mmCIF file of C-alpha atoms in Angstrom:
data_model
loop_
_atom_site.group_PDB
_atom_site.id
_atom_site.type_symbol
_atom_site.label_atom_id
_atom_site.label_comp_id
_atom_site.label_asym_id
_atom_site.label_seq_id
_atom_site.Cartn_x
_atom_site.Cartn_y
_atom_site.Cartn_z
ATOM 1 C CA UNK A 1 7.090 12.217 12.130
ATOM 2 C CA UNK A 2 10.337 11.956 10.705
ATOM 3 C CA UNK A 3 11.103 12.681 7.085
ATOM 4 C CA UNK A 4 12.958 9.549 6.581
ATOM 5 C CA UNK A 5 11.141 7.289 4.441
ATOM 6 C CA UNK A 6 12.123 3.499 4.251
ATOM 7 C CA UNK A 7 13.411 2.345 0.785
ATOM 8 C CA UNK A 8 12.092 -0.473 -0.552
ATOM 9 C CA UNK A 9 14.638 -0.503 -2.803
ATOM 10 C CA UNK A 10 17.037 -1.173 -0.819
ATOM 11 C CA UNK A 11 18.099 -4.664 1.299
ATOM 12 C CA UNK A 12 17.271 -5.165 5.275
ATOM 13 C CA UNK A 13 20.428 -5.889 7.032
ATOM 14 C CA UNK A 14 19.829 -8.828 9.301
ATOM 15 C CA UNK A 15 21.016 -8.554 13.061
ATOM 16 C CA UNK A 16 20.334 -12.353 13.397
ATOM 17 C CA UNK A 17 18.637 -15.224 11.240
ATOM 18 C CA UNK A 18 14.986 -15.135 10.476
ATOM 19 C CA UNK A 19 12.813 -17.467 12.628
ATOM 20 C CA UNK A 20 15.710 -17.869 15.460
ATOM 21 C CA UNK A 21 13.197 -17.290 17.892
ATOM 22 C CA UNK A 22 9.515 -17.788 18.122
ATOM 23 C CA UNK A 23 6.523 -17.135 20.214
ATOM 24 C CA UNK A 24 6.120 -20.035 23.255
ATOM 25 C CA UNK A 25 2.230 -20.634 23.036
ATOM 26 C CA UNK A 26 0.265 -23.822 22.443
ATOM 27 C CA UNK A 27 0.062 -24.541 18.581
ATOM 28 C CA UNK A 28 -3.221 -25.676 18.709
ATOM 29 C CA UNK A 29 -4.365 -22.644 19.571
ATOM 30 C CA UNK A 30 -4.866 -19.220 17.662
ATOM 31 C CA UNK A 31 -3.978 -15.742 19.292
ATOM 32 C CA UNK A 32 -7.109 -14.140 20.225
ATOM 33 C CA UNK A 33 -9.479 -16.275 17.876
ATOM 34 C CA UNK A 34 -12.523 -14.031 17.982
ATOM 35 C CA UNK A 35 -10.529 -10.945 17.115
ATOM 36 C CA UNK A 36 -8.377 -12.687 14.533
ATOM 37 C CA UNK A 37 -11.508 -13.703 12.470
ATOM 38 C CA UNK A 38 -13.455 -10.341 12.820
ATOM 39 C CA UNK A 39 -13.312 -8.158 9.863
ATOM 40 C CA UNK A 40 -12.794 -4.466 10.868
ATOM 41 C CA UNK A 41 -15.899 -2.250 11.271
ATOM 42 C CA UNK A 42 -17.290 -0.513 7.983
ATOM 43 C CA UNK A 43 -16.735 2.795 9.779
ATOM 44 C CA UNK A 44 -13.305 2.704 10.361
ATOM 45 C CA UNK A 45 -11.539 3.039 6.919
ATOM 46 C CA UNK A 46 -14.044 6.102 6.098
ATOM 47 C CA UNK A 47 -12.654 7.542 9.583
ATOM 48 C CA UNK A 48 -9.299 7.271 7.930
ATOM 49 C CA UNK A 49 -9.705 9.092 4.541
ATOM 50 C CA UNK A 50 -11.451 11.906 6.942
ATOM 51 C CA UNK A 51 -8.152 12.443 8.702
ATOM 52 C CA UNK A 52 -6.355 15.654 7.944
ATOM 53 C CA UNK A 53 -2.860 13.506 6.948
ATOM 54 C CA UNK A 54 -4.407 10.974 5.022
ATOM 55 C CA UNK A 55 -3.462 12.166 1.220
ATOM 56 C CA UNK A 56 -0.109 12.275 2.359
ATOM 57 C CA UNK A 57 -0.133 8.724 3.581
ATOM 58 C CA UNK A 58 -1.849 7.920 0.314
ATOM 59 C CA UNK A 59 1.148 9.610 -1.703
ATOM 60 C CA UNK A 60 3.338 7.894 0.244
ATOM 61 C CA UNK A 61 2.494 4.277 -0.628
ATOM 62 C CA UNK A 62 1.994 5.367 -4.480
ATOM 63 C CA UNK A 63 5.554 6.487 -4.928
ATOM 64 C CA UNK A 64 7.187 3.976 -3.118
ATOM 65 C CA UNK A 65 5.324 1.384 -4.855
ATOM 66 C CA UNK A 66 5.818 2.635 -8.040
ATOM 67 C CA UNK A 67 9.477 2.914 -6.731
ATOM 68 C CA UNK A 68 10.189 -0.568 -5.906
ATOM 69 C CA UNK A 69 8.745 -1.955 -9.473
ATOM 70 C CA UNK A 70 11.427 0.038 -10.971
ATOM 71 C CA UNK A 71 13.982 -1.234 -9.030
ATOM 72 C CA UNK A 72 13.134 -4.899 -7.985
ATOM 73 C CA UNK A 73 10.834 -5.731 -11.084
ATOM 74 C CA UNK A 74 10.976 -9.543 -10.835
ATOM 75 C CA UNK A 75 10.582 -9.752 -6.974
ATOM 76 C CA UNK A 76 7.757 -6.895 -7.214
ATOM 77 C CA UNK A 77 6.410 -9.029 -10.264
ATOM 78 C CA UNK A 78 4.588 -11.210 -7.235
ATOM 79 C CA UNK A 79 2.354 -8.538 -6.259
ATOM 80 C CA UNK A 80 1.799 -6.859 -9.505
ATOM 81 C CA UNK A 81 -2.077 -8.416 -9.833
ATOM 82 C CA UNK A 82 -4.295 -8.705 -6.705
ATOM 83 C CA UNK A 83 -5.002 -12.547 -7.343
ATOM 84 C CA UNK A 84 -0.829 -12.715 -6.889
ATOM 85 C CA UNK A 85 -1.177 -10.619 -4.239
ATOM 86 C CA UNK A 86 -3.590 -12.730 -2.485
ATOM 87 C CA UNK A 87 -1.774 -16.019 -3.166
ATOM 88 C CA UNK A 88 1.319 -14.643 -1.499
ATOM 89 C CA UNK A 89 -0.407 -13.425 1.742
ATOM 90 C CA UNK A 90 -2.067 -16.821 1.640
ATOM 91 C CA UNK A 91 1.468 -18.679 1.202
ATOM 92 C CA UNK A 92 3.517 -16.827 3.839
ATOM 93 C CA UNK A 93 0.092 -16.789 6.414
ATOM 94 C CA UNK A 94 0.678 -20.733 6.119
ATOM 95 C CA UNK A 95 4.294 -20.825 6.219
ATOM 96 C CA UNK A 96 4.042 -18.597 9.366
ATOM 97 C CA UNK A 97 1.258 -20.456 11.126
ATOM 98 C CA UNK A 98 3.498 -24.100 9.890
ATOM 99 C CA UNK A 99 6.318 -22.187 11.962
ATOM 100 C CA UNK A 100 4.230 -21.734 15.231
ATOM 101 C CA UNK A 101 3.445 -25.239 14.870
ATOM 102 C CA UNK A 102 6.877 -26.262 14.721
ATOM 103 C CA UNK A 103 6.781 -26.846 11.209
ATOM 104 C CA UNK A 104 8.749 -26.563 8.934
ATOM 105 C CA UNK A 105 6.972 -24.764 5.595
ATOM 106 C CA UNK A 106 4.704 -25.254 2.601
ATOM 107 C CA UNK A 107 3.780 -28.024 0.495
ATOM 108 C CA UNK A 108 2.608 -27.449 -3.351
ATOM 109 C CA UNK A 109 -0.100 -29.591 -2.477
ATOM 110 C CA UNK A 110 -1.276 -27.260 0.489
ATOM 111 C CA UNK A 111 -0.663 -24.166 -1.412
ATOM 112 C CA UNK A 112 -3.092 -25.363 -4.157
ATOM 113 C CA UNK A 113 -5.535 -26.312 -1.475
ATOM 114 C CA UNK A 114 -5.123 -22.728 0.442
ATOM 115 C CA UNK A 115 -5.757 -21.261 -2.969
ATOM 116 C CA UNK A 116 -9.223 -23.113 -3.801
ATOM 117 C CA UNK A 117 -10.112 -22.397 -0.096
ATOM 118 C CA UNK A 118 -10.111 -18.979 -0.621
ATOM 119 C CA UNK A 119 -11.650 -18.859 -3.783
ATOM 120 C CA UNK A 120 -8.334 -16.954 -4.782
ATOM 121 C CA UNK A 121 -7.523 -19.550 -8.145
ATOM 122 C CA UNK A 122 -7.374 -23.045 -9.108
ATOM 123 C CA UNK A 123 -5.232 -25.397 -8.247
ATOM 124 C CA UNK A 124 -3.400 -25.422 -11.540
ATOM 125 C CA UNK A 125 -3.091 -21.696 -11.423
ATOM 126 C CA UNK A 126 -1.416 -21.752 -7.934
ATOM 127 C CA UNK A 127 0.821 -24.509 -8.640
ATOM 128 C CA UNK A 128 1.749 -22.642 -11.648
ATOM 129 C CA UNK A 129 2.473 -19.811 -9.300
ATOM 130 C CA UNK A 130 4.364 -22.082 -7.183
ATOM 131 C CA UNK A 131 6.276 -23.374 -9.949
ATOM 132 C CA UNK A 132 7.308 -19.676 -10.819
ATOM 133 C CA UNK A 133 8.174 -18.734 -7.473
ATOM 134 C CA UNK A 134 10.959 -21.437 -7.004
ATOM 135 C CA UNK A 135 12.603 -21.039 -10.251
ATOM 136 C CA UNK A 136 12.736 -17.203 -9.307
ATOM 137 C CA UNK A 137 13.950 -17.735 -5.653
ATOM 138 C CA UNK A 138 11.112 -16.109 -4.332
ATOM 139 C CA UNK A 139 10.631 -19.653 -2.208
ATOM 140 C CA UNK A 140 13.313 -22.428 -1.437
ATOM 141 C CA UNK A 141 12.751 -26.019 -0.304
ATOM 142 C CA UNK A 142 14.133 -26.310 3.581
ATOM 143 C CA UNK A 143 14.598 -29.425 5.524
ATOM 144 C CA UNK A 144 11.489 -30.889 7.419
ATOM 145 C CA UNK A 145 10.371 -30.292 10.852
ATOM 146 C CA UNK A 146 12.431 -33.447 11.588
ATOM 147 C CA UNK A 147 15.775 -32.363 9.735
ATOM 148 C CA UNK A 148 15.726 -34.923 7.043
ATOM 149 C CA UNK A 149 14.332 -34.135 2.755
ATOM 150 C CA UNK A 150 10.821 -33.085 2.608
ATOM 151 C CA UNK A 151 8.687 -31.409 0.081
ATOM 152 C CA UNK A 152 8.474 -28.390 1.873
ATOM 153 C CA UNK A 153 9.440 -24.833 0.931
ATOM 154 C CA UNK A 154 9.935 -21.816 2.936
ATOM 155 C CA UNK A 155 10.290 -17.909 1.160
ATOM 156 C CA UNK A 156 14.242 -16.499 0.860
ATOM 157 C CA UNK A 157 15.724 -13.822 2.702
ATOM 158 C CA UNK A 158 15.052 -11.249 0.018
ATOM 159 C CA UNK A 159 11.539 -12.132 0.172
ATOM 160 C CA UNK A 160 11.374 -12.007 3.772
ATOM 161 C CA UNK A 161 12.934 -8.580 3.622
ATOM 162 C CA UNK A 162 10.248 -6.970 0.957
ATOM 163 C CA UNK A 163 7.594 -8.002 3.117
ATOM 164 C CA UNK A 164 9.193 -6.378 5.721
ATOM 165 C CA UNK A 165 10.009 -3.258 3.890
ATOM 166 C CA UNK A 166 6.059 -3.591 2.534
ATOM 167 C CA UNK A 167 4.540 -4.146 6.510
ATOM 168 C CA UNK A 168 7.108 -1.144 7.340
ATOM 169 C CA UNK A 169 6.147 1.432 4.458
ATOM 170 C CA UNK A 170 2.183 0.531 6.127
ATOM 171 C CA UNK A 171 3.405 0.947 9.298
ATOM 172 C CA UNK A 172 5.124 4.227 8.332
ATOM 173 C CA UNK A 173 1.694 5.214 5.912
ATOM 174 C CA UNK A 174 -0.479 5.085 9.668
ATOM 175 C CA UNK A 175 2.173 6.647 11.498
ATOM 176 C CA UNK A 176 2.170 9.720 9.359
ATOM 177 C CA UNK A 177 -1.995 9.854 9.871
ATOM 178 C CA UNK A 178 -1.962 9.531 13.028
ATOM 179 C CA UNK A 179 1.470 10.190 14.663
ATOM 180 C CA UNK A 180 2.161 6.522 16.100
ATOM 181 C CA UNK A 181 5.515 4.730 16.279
ATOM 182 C CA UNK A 182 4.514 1.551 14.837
ATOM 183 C CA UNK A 183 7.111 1.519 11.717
ATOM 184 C CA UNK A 184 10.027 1.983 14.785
ATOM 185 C CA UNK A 185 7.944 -0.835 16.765
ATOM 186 C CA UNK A 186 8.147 -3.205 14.224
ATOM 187 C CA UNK A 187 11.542 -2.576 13.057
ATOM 188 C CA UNK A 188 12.797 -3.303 16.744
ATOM 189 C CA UNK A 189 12.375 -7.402 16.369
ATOM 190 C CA UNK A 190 10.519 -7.584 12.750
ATOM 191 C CA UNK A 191 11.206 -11.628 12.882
ATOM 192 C CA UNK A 192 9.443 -11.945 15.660
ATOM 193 C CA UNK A 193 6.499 -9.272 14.409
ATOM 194 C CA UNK A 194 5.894 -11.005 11.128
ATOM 195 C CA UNK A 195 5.391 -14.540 12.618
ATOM 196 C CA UNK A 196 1.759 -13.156 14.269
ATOM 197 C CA UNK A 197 0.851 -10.555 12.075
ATOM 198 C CA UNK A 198 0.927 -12.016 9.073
ATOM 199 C CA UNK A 199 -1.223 -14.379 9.667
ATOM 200 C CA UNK A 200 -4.047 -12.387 11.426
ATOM 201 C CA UNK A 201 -3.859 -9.692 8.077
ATOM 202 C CA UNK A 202 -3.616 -12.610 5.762
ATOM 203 C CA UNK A 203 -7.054 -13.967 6.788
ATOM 204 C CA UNK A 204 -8.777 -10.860 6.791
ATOM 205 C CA UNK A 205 -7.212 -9.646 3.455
ATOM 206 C CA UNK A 206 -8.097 -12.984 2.412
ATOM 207 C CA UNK A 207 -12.102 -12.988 3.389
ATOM 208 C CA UNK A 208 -12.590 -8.690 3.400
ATOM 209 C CA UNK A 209 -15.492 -8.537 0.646
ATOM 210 C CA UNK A 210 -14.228 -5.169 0.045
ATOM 211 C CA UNK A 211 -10.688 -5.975 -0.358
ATOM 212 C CA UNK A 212 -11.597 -8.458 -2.780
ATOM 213 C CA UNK A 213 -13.352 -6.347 -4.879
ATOM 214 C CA UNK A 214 -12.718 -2.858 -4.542
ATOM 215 C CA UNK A 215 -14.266 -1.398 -7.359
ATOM 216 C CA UNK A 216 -14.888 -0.955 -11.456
ATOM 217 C CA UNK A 217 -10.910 0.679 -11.896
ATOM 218 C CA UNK A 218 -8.926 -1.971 -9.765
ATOM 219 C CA UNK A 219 -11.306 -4.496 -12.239
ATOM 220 C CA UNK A 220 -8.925 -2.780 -14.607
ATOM 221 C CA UNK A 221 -5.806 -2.654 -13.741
ATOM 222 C CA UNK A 222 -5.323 -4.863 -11.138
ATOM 223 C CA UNK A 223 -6.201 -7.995 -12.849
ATOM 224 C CA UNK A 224 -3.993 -7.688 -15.686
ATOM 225 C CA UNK A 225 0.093 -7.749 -15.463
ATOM 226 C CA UNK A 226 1.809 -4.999 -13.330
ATOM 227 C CA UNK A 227 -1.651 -3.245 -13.465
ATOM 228 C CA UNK A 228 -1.664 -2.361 -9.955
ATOM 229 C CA UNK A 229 1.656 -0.519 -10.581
ATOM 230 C CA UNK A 230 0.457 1.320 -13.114
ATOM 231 C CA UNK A 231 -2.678 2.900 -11.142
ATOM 232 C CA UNK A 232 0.105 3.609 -7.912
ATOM 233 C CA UNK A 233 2.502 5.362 -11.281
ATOM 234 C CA UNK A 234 -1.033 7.455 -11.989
ATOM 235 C CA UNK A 235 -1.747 8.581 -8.148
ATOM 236 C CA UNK A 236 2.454 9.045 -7.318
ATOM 237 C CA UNK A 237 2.119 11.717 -11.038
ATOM 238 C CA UNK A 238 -0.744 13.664 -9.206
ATOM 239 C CA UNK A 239 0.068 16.994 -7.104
ATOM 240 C CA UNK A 240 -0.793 16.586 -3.723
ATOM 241 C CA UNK A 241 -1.886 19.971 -3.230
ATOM 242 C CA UNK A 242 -4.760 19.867 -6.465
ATOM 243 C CA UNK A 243 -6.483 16.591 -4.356
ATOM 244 C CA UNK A 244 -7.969 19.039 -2.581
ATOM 245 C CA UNK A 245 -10.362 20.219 -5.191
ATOM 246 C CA UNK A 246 -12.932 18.424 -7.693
ATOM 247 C CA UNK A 247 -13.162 16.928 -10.989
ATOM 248 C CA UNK A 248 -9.987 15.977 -13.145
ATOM 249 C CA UNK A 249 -6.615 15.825 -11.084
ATOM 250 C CA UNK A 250 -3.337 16.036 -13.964
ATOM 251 C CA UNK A 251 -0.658 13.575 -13.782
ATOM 252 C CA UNK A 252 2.985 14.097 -15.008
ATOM 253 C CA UNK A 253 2.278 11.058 -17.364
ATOM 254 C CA UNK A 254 2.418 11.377 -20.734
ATOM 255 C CA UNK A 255 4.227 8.936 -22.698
ATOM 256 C CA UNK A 256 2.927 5.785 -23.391
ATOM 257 C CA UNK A 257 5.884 4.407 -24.621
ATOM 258 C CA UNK A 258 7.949 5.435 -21.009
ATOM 259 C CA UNK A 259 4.777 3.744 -19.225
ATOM 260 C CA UNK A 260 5.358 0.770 -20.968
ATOM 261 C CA UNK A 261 9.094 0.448 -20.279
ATOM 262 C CA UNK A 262 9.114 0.956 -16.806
ATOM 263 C CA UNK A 263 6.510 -1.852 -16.716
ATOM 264 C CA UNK A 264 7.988 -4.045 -19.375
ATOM 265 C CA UNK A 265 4.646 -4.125 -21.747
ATOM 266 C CA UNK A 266 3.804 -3.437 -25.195
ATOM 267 C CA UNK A 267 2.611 0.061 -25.637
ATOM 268 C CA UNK A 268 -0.618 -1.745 -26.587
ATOM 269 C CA UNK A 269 -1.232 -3.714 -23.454
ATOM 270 C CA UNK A 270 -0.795 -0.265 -21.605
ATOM 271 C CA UNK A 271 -2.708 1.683 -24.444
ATOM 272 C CA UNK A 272 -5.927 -1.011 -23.734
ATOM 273 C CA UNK A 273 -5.831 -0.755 -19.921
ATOM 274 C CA UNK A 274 -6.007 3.238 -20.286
ATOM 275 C CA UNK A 275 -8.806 2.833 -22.768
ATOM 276 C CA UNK A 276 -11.420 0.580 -20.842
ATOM 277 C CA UNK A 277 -10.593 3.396 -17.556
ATOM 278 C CA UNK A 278 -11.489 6.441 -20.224
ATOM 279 C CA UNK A 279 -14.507 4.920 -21.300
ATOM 280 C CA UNK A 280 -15.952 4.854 -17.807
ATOM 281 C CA UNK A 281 -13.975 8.316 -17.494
ATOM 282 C CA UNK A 282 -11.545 7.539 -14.835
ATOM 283 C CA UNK A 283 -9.057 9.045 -17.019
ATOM 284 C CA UNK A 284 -8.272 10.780 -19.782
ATOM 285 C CA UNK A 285 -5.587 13.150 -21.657
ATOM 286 C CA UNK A 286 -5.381 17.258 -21.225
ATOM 287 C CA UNK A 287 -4.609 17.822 -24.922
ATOM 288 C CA UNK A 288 -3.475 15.499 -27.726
ATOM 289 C CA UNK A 289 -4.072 11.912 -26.922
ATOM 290 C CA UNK A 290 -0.319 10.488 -26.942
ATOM 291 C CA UNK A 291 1.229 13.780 -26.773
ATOM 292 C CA UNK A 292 -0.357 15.458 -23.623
ATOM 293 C CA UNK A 293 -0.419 14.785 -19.950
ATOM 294 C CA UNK A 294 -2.871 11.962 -18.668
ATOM 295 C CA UNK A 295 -5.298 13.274 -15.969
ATOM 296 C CA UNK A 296 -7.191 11.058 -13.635
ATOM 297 C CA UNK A 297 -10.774 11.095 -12.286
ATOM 298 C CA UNK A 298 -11.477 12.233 -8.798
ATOM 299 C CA UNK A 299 -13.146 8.806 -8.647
ATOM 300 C CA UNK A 300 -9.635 7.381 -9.419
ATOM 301 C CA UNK A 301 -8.077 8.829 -6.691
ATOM 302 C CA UNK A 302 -11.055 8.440 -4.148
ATOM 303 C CA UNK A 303 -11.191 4.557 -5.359
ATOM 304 C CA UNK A 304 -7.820 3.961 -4.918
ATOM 305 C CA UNK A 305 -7.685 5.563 -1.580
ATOM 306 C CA UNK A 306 -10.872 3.734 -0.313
ATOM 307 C CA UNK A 307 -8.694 0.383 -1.279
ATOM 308 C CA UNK A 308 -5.780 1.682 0.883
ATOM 309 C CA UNK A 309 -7.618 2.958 4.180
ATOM 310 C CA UNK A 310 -9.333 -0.789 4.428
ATOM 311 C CA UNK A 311 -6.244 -2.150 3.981
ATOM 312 C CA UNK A 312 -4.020 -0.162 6.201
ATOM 313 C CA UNK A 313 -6.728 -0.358 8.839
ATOM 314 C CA UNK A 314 -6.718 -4.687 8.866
ATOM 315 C CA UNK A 315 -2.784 -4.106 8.777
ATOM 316 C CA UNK A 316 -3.169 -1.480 12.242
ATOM 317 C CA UNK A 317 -5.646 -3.994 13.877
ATOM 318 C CA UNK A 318 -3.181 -6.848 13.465
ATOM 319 C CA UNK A 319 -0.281 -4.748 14.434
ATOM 320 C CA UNK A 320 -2.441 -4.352 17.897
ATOM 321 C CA UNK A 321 -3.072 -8.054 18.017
ATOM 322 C CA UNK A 322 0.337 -8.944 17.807
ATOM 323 C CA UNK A 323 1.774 -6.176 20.345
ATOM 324 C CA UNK A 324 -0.360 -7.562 22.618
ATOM 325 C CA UNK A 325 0.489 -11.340 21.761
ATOM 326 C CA UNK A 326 3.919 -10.609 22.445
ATOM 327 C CA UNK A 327 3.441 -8.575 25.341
ATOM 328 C CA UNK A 328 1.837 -12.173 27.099
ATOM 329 C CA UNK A 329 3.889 -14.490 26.310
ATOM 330 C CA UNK A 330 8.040 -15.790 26.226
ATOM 331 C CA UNK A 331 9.896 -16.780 23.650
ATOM 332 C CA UNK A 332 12.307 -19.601 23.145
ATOM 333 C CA UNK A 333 14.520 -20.616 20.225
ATOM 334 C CA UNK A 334 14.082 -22.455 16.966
ATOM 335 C CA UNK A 335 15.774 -23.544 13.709
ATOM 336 C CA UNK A 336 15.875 -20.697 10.925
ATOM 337 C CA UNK A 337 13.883 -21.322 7.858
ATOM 338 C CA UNK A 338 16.631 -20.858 5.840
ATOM 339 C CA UNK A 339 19.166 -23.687 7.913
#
């Protein structure tokens, strides 16, 4: 594989407007419906973290997440917890599917009815969410399916091109495992990619018990704000080569205070979340508490990598679906969302 590694930092250059083309297949009816409700087989994500390349993979989407809350903080800000997580793969997986449909977005309304579907939040919570993510520009309203006002919203072009950058740095995650060429795949037509695979990861992200609830660390962090960031800062501070072995694995992490910057927290928020993972000894400090480098369970890493191989292997299964969705069928031309 090539050493080139995507930035997520940095914008997608558009060869032509999002949505100006779209797959020609009856709306009523989903691609592949068996295989797009099926959650993947237990076996496979434990076939992943067996693979010789896998650490590496893991590494990869550590740094580069850790990366892109540095540099895009407010846009990254919407996948900082898992429950925001999960409301924006249930937002776009309905803005995608409205698409298909000829549609022409997302209603508040819907959104707060996607979110109590799910189980993800209450309705209050979502349209709070909502709320946020139009005064933000994370979402925008567009015109209806008909051309005229509606209450309809669709995401932004910056939006549109972090989840790109996010299903690419995946893409490029699986590739390094296994040596594929999905990340070039997708980055051939990624308009047309995103309009079936979001979906079909979406609803197994969505209803995957495990994704849900990964474990007694992600309880942790990944509730809280930015706390996912924080465990991806942890694993990118590890040494690749000391995974290998057992027991504590040191981080180049020790300042509180530079944690809590780079996050945009109080020193005591941060202080509290490293607390409650010592006391189940996920974590801890090589010398001095404060003034000493942080190390991290092997349970850390081995949770946080479980998380990843069940996600990247729903993201490779969807890839599939779609290849093969677009493989069967033409396409033909529609209005962008952002007309």
């Amino acid at each position: 594989m090539s050493t080139d590694v995507l930035d997520l930092a940095q914008p997608t250059q558009w060869k032509e407007p999002f949505m100006g083309r779209v797959l020609d297949f009856p709306p009523h009816r989903p691609a592949h419906p068996a295989r797009a409700m099926e959650a993947p087989s237990p076996g496979k994500p434990s076939e992943l973290i067996e693979t010789a390349q896998f650490s590496s993979a893991v590494f990869l989407l550590a740094r580069s997440f850790a990366a892109v809350y540095e540099s895009l903080p407010w846009t990254a800000a919407l996948f900082a917890t898992q429950q925001r997580r999960l409301l924006c793969h249930a937002a776009l997986s309905d803005y995608f599917l409205a698409v298909r449909r000829a549609g022409a977005g997302l209603t508040r309304n819907g959104f707060g009815s996607l979110a109590r579907q799910y189980g993800i939040a209450s309705r209050n919570t979502a349209y709070a969410f909502f709320d946020e993510a139009l005064r933000y520009n994370i979402i925008r309203p567009v015109a209806g399916s008909r051309g005229g006002p509606s209450d309809e919203v669709g995401p932004t072009h910056p939006t549109l091109s972090m989840l790109i950058r996010w299903y690419s740095l995946h893409f490029q995650a699986l590739d390094l495992i296994d040596g594929g060429g999905r990340a070039a795949r997708f980055l051939m037509e990624p308009q047309r990619m995103l309009i079936l695979i979001e979906p079909l990861a979406a609803h197994a992200l969505l209803t995957s018990r495990e994704v849900r609830s990964p474990g007694p660390l992600h309880a942790i962090f990944a509730i809280g704000d930015t706390g996912g960031f924080l465990m991806d800062r942890l694993i990118a501070g590890i040494d690749p080569e000391t995974v290998v072995g057992q027991g504590r694995l040191p981080t180049n992490v020790s300042s509180i205070s530079s944690l809590a910057s780079s996050f945009g927290l109080s020193r005591a928020h941060i202080s509290g979340k490293l607390a409650a993972a010592e006391s189940i000894g996920a974590v801890g400090w090589s010398g001095r508490r404060g003034r000493s480098y942080i190390w991290i369970s092997s349970g850390f890493y081995q949770e946080y990598a479980r998380a990843h191989a069940r996600k990247l292997r729903i993201l490779d299964d969807a890839f599939t679906e779609a290849c093969t969705i677009l493989a069967s069928f033409p396409i033909k031309s529609a209005a962008t969302s952002d007309s």
